[in-house]
Amino acid sequence: MLIVMHHWATEQDVEEVKRTIVAQGLKPVAIPGAERTAIGVIGNQGWIDDAPFRTIKSILEIIHVTKPYKLVSRDFHPSDTVIKLGDGVRIGGKSPLLMIAGPCAIESREQIFRTARFLKKLGVPMMRGGAYKPRTSPHSFQGLREKGLELLDEARKETGILVVTEVMSPEHVELVAQKVDVLQIGARNMQNYDLLNEAGKAKKPVILKRGLSATVEEWLASAEYVLLGGNPEVILCERGIRTFETATRNTADLAVVPLVKTISHLPVIVDPSHATGRRDLVPHMSLAAVVVGAHGLMLEVHPDPEHALSDGPQSLHFKEFEKLLRRIEGLKDFMKTL
Amino acid sequence: MLIVMHHWATEQDVEEVKRTIVAQGLKPVAIPGAERTAIGVIGNQGWIDDAPFRTIKSILEIIHVTKPYKLVSRDFHPSDTVIKLGDGVRIGGKSPLLMIAGPCAIESREQIFRTARFLKKLGVPMMRGGAYKPRTSPHSFQGLREKGLELLDEARKETGILVVTEVMSPEHVELVAQKVDVLQIGARNMQNYDLLNEAGKAKKPVILKRGLSATVEEWLASAEYVLLGGNPEVILCERGIRTFETATRNTADLAVVPLVKTISHLPVIVDPSHATGRRDLVPHMSLAAVVVGAHGLMLEVHPDPEHALSDGPQSLHFKEFEKLLRRIEGLKDFMKTL
Amino acid sequence: MLIVMHHWATEQDVEEVKRTIVAQGLKPVAIPGAERTAIGVIGNQGWIDDAPFRTIKSILEIIHVTKPYKLVSRDFHPSDTVIKLGDGVRIGGKSPLLMIAGPCAIESREQIFRTARFLKKLGVPMMRGGAYKPRTSPHSFQGLREKGLELLDEARKETGILVVTEVMSPEHVELVAQKVDVLQIGARNMQNYDLLNEAGKAKKPVILKRGLSATVEEWLASAEYVLLGGNPEVILCERGIRTFETATRNTADLAVVPLVKTISHLPVIVDPSHATGRRDLVPHMSLAAVVVGAHGLMLEVHPDPEHALSDGPQSLHFKEFEKLLRRIEGLKDFMKTL
Amino acid sequence: MLIVMHHWATEQDVEEVKRTIVAQGLKPVAIPGAERTAIGVIGNQGWIDDAPFRTIKSILEIIHVTKPYKLVSRDFHPSDTVIKLGDGVRIGGKSPLLMIAGPCAIESREQIFRTARFLKKLGVPMMRGGAYKPRTSPHSFQGLREKGLELLDEARKETGILVVTEVMSPEHVELVAQKVDVLQIGARNMQNYDLLNEAGKAKKPVILKRGLSATVEEWLASAEYVLLGGNPEVILCERGIRTFETATRNTADLAVVPLVKTISHLPVIVDPSHATGRRDLVPHMSLAAVVVGAHGLMLEVHPDPEHALSDGPQSLHFKEFEKLLRRIEGLKDFMKTL
């Protein structure tokens, strides 16, 4: 931690800060400057609570050097986390790109079975499908909830495809974890801490979507909740952030993929469907996600997007998805050279 | 709803759109333009689901005229909602400014009782205090939880002050509603829909904070969840939004106070503590919130901010709070002239 | 400056950084921490160029303690800058609130004279009016340019009102400075450095609007250009920033008024018309700007906003402006108590 | 244009709007709805000025269907613009990816000649290098200005490499256009309209960078200024936008590349150096820009980034650049399949 004093701070002020540091069992190192004095704080093990310093008037700024997370950091876990998702299916490290696809919402048995069989045939290992749907308006379709969960479970058993679904409440975590292979925590719930804590107790991997306006630091701190709760299997998912630009639904922040991989050992995937909100842009951004090094892609695909109950405009038709898969396949040789 | 066609759309394309409109039981009105054709949709009662239109390729844009909320709108409830909070304490409409103050987190019996007595003495009708604390890092203080709730309840009973606390999980709503006078839903949970639904069943008023990057439309749609659930007593709370500016913790968006009052009948309050994150800016922004017409203020005040376990830098000292109260009092005559 | 090393940095890495510091004629102070080492840099006079350090791989982060401006800072000029604008008209420090009002664009002799006489009658000391208009679309009205300047000059001479107008090009600065009392640099040109340099040579005060997405630090650094050029008379103007919210044209960031006053000695004014973009919100935000301590207000008022060639929806009618003036007058006694 | 009435609007209000439409020589089409009436406006040729409508109180919202640009749109120019930059060097349409590389700022003869020869040897057709440098702080290096221009010109003549440099003032356009092959308008000047107008008269192609917080619509409207001025050769350049995220210098908005290509016929390139601000992320984002369909890349490369006078941390070393070139080369076969 670095404490920067106001330019008008007197020697007494500096002494007061030093005493406060010592009182915390830490050690001060003064850094006198041309304009103002700074005081380094040493001797800490991890994050320092800056509460005792925050109201000393002669302090201009408190700069934290230590980050608000630890377990998710490469500093403490240098090698990549590789998560086993099913027989021969892994994500993270050097594992091959994981494809996850499926409708935004589970709407009917026919819809979910058609999609599961279609994906299975193409060799896509995991299907997404929302049972509990977070919707801006209470007047929109809210998901089939428990019934949707059952349909997902049936489709999984019958086709052998792995499934992931969003869980919105702490009290649903246990139930959902029984029915699916991977839990998803949505962007709107990235800082729903009771939910994160509960996911930390689950025995299933968790896809943690980045919040609409979450910094990388906050995103990783949210993942830290899950790891600290006892669940080391977290997959980070970039899904676009909210900016001033309204031409796309969100702004895909692809640079965070290589960035997060330098900071954290956790796998990182990208959801180009929510990141763009437009079907025609999804293929481009999927390819981009692959070449920046994403460990996986999560895509919305629907047998009949024109009649989808949610996110139709960003869902790919089956044919478009097949075409995109072939394109991604075409990148395989290139990716080996990276 | 207005459907704007691509400039290259043919007459057949326009006919396809018209047929789709008719198939929904609605009526099309063509608006041929110099560059492109637009088609108005009429005959609807409320929000139209645009799913069937979203994948017609010849459509450039779909513009909704109807809003994703209804019950919170002045269109359906022209007069101000006035909520009774306790004997002689009301918020909304022409009720006097409601002051809510207290620490960010409940830390100890002594802290919360000192604060309650101090506020009571000054005539402040309601105290805030967090039992469940949403914190970015799992390594930070997480609140006293149930124990905090008990302390709040005791302080309420002993001093007669009204209390409000944040509820973070659907499963806690019932318990919390028994212990406090007003429930708070925090910014990070503004789109936690299961929580909103549960709050809709509570018999206590709800303060709904605006999300960090929530538009006014999304904020009102979240309030709609609570009203639709059966609870008409929602108080909206602006607490600053996330922008590129980091000189303040958030950016206070005070213009939404008069704006929301034109759209909705619900009371609107302001939290200048979170909006600025800096104690020295809180008094200025409190006065500003009053003159733009806020129905109330929610302020962080602490007997010893230097040692607060959270939000110390934005908490007022007792003396500063007293001074601010006197300043606000000084605006009383002015406010009558508005 | 503080240099934070990666956690894996070796002693040799630390030595390399220290040598680089010494090579700049500066002195290193090591701050060994639990997780990583930090190195303070001392001995500098003002801003340190961090170029020689930026590519040392073992460095995690470089933190500047010194700001990119100096002349605009209270550190170097503790007392308020008060600028004389005309006989008995001053801005800054304890001077009374300065009202500036007028149309967005100068449209005709009749329009500008009607406005000048109306304002003069009300005792408003300064009129605004755009001759050169920055417009998003080249198909929109671009201003009367030189002819507008002449009209402004005539209105000034005939009515005795002070005038301010925007200058968009370095080559126009001299001409415009001859015709008006105050130059304005618009939000879109806040980082047009050739223009700032030229304004630094002008003999007239400069209103510097904050850029649409400019941080406080960048805004002050832009003001530094003008001061460094030799012109100490800069008035900062907050006019709303661009955020994700589209319900208002911009988001008024009123907290920067008291904030900037703690950092800088320059006067700060607010433009509630551009900050909101909606006539009905302008009065509320004007009052708010006054109570947060703005040294002045810049408002759009038009004899016939319905037919204004630009910014009609945010321009006040004469009657609305008169009413607002009376309301602000009603705050006078209150303001004395602050 | 679509005019949406308030829900309380009476028949007389609707009549007033219709009369106003007719008075503009246009035709109204009423779209009565369940909650409110909307009125379509037809008969216009291009953009309608909404001034006469903006202050009718019974109007809730005015929605423009026509865009603020025309010449840059595919509606009016369906086929791709291909710009000839030198012998055998073209950009746009199906032309091969254009590489532009070089230092942020021209610092010395040796630096710029070393870079020019290095790039020429690698077959890179165009070099960038700033003579006039826009810098946040006036205390930072401001560029060699005219002397830099001369060095660029010499390097161009001696090595035969094409060159591009930024022009910051209208008065410099003519001079700069004589010395370089392509003019650049920087992000901070994207809405410097006098500069855009002047660039419209230049006989050289113009790279127009997207502003820090410019929407796609505003960016295209700025390009429209140049085309309307008579210069059809505009290359759009995405360079990252300003968001709340500070982990990267800006947020690269790659989705706008395919998006803009659907709206406009102009070539679009990407600058991954400014978009990320971090050398280690530049290669990833360069590859991503290629696969989303960028017509070119503009990269910062420096013989000695450790001692660069500006943007060192985001400049590639020669070796890193060579490696990146080979990687991009590796995408060639893949790109042919798209």
Tab-separated table of N, CA and C in Angstrom, chain B residues 54-98:
chain	number	residue	atom	x	y	z
B	54	ARG	N	-38.345	-10.143	-35.946
B	54	ARG	CA	-36.930	-9.847	-35.801
B	54	ARG	C	-36.039	-10.526	-36.820
B	55	THR	N	-36.578	-11.528	-37.506
B	55	THR	CA	-35.678	-12.210	-38.431
B	55	THR	C	-36.103	-12.086	-39.880
B	56	ILE	N	-36.976	-11.124	-40.095
B	56	ILE	CA	-37.296	-10.831	-41.494
B	56	ILE	C	-36.172	-9.937	-42.008
B	57	LYS	N	-35.474	-10.425	-43.014
B	57	LYS	CA	-34.234	-9.770	-43.456
B	57	LYS	C	-34.422	-8.374	-44.011
B	58	SER	N	-35.603	-8.107	-44.547
B	58	SER	CA	-35.808	-6.809	-45.182
B	58	SER	C	-36.117	-5.710	-44.155
B	59	ILE	N	-36.186	-6.096	-42.875
B	59	ILE	CA	-36.444	-5.104	-41.825
B	59	ILE	C	-35.124	-4.539	-41.321
B	60	LEU	N	-35.022	-3.211	-41.316
B	60	LEU	CA	-33.805	-2.549	-40.833
B	60	LEU	C	-33.854	-2.371	-39.318
B	61	GLU	N	-35.003	-1.961	-38.811
B	61	GLU	CA	-35.087	-1.586	-37.407
B	61	GLU	C	-36.513	-1.751	-36.892
B	62	ILE	N	-36.629	-2.127	-35.629
B	62	ILE	CA	-37.942	-2.216	-34.981
B	62	ILE	C	-37.939	-1.228	-33.821
B	63	ILE	N	-38.862	-0.300	-33.827
B	63	ILE	CA	-38.880	0.737	-32.790
B	63	ILE	C	-40.123	0.561	-31.918
B	64	HIS	N	-39.889	0.347	-30.629
B	64	HIS	CA	-41.019	0.187	-29.713
B	64	HIS	C	-41.492	1.530	-29.213
B	65	VAL	N	-42.767	1.719	-29.255
B	65	VAL	CA	-43.348	2.951	-28.755
B	65	VAL	C	-43.840	2.721	-27.328
B	66	THR	N	-44.289	1.537	-27.070
B	66	THR	CA	-44.784	1.182	-25.741
B	66	THR	C	-43.599	0.798	-24.846
B	67	LYS	N	-43.644	1.159	-23.583
B	67	LYS	CA	-42.554	0.923	-22.641
B	67	LYS	C	-42.670	-0.455	-21.974
B	68	PRO	N	-41.553	-1.003	-21.462
B	68	PRO	CA	-41.592	-2.326	-20.815
B	68	PRO	C	-42.144	-2.296	-19.396
B	69	TYR	N	-42.839	-1.208	-19.024
B	69	TYR	CA	-43.469	-1.169	-17.692
B	69	TYR	C	-44.814	-0.478	-17.854
B	70	LYS	N	-45.635	-0.650	-16.870
B	70	LYS	CA	-46.998	-0.145	-16.987
B	70	LYS	C	-47.478	0.379	-15.626
B	71	LEU	N	-47.383	-0.484	-14.607
B	71	LEU	CA	-47.908	-0.129	-13.284
B	71	LEU	C	-47.156	1.036	-12.652
B	72	VAL	N	-45.878	1.171	-12.951
B	72	VAL	CA	-45.091	2.239	-12.324
B	72	VAL	C	-45.282	3.566	-13.052
B	73	SER	N	-45.965	3.536	-14.187
B	73	SER	CA	-46.046	4.718	-15.041
B	73	SER	C	-47.185	5.650	-14.633
B	74	ARG	N	-46.955	6.925	-14.819
B	74	ARG	CA	-48.005	7.912	-14.566
B	74	ARG	C	-49.167	7.756	-15.530
B	75	ASP	N	-48.895	7.127	-16.671
B	75	ASP	CA	-49.986	6.919	-17.632
B	75	ASP	C	-51.130	6.141	-16.992
B	76	PHE	N	-50.750	5.238	-16.098
B	76	PHE	CA	-51.766	4.361	-15.507
B	76	PHE	C	-52.094	4.719	-14.070
B	77	HIS	N	-51.342	5.642	-13.517
B	77	HIS	CA	-51.525	6.030	-12.119
B	77	HIS	C	-51.033	7.467	-12.016
B	78	PRO	N	-51.885	8.416	-12.454
B	78	PRO	CA	-51.416	9.802	-12.591
B	78	PRO	C	-50.984	10.465	-11.287
B	79	SER	N	-51.629	10.142	-10.153
B	79	SER	CA	-51.294	10.882	-8.933
B	79	SER	C	-50.119	10.235	-8.202
B	80	ASP	N	-49.379	11.064	-7.463
B	80	ASP	CA	-48.206	10.601	-6.720
B	80	ASP	C	-48.534	9.492	-5.730
B	81	THR	N	-47.680	8.517	-5.656
B	81	THR	CA	-47.785	7.511	-4.602
B	81	THR	C	-47.180	8.091	-3.323
B	82	VAL	N	-47.955	8.047	-2.250
B	82	VAL	CA	-47.459	8.492	-0.941
B	82	VAL	C	-47.440	7.268	-0.042
B	83	ILE	N	-46.280	6.994	0.539
B	83	ILE	CA	-46.131	5.786	1.346
B	83	ILE	C	-46.018	6.159	2.815
B	84	LYS	N	-46.831	5.486	3.629
B	84	LYS	CA	-46.791	5.724	5.070
B	84	LYS	C	-45.720	4.818	5.660
B	85	LEU	N	-44.781	5.408	6.375
B	85	LEU	CA	-43.661	4.618	6.891
B	85	LEU	C	-43.740	4.408	8.398
B	86	GLY	N	-44.470	5.258	9.074
B	86	GLY	CA	-44.597	5.150	10.530
B	86	GLY	C	-45.539	6.248	10.965
B	87	ASP	N	-45.715	6.414	12.271
B	87	ASP	CA	-46.637	7.445	12.751
B	87	ASP	C	-46.191	8.816	12.254
B	88	GLY	N	-46.983	9.387	11.414
B	88	GLY	CA	-46.668	10.736	10.945
B	88	GLY	C	-45.505	10.825	9.982
B	89	VAL	N	-44.964	9.689	9.575
B	89	VAL	CA	-43.856	9.734	8.612
B	89	VAL	C	-44.338	9.210	7.257
B	90	ARG	N	-44.234	10.046	6.281
B	90	ARG	CA	-44.662	9.687	4.937
B	90	ARG	C	-43.589	10.078	3.940
B	91	ILE	N	-43.617	9.426	2.782
B	91	ILE	CA	-42.725	9.833	1.698
B	91	ILE	C	-43.506	9.852	0.397
B	92	GLY	N	-43.140	10.832	-0.466
B	92	GLY	CA	-43.796	10.927	-1.763
B	92	GLY	C	-44.742	12.101	-1.817
B	93	GLY	N	-45.092	12.519	-3.032
B	93	GLY	CA	-46.011	13.639	-3.221
B	93	GLY	C	-45.465	14.881	-2.559
B	94	LYS	N	-46.304	15.506	-1.747
B	94	LYS	CA	-45.910	16.758	-1.115
B	94	LYS	C	-45.377	16.545	0.310
B	95	SER	N	-45.163	15.306	0.709
B	95	SER	CA	-44.633	15.035	2.050
B	95	SER	C	-43.278	15.710	2.208
B	96	PRO	N	-42.954	16.111	3.461
B	96	PRO	CA	-41.649	16.753	3.651
B	96	PRO	C	-40.507	15.775	3.359
B	97	LEU	N	-39.343	16.331	3.054
B	97	LEU	CA	-38.155	15.549	2.743
B	97	LEU	C	-37.900	14.496	3.817
B	98	LEU	N	-37.713	13.249	3.406
B	98	LEU	CA	-37.428	12.183	4.372
B	98	LEU	C	-35.924	11.991	4.514
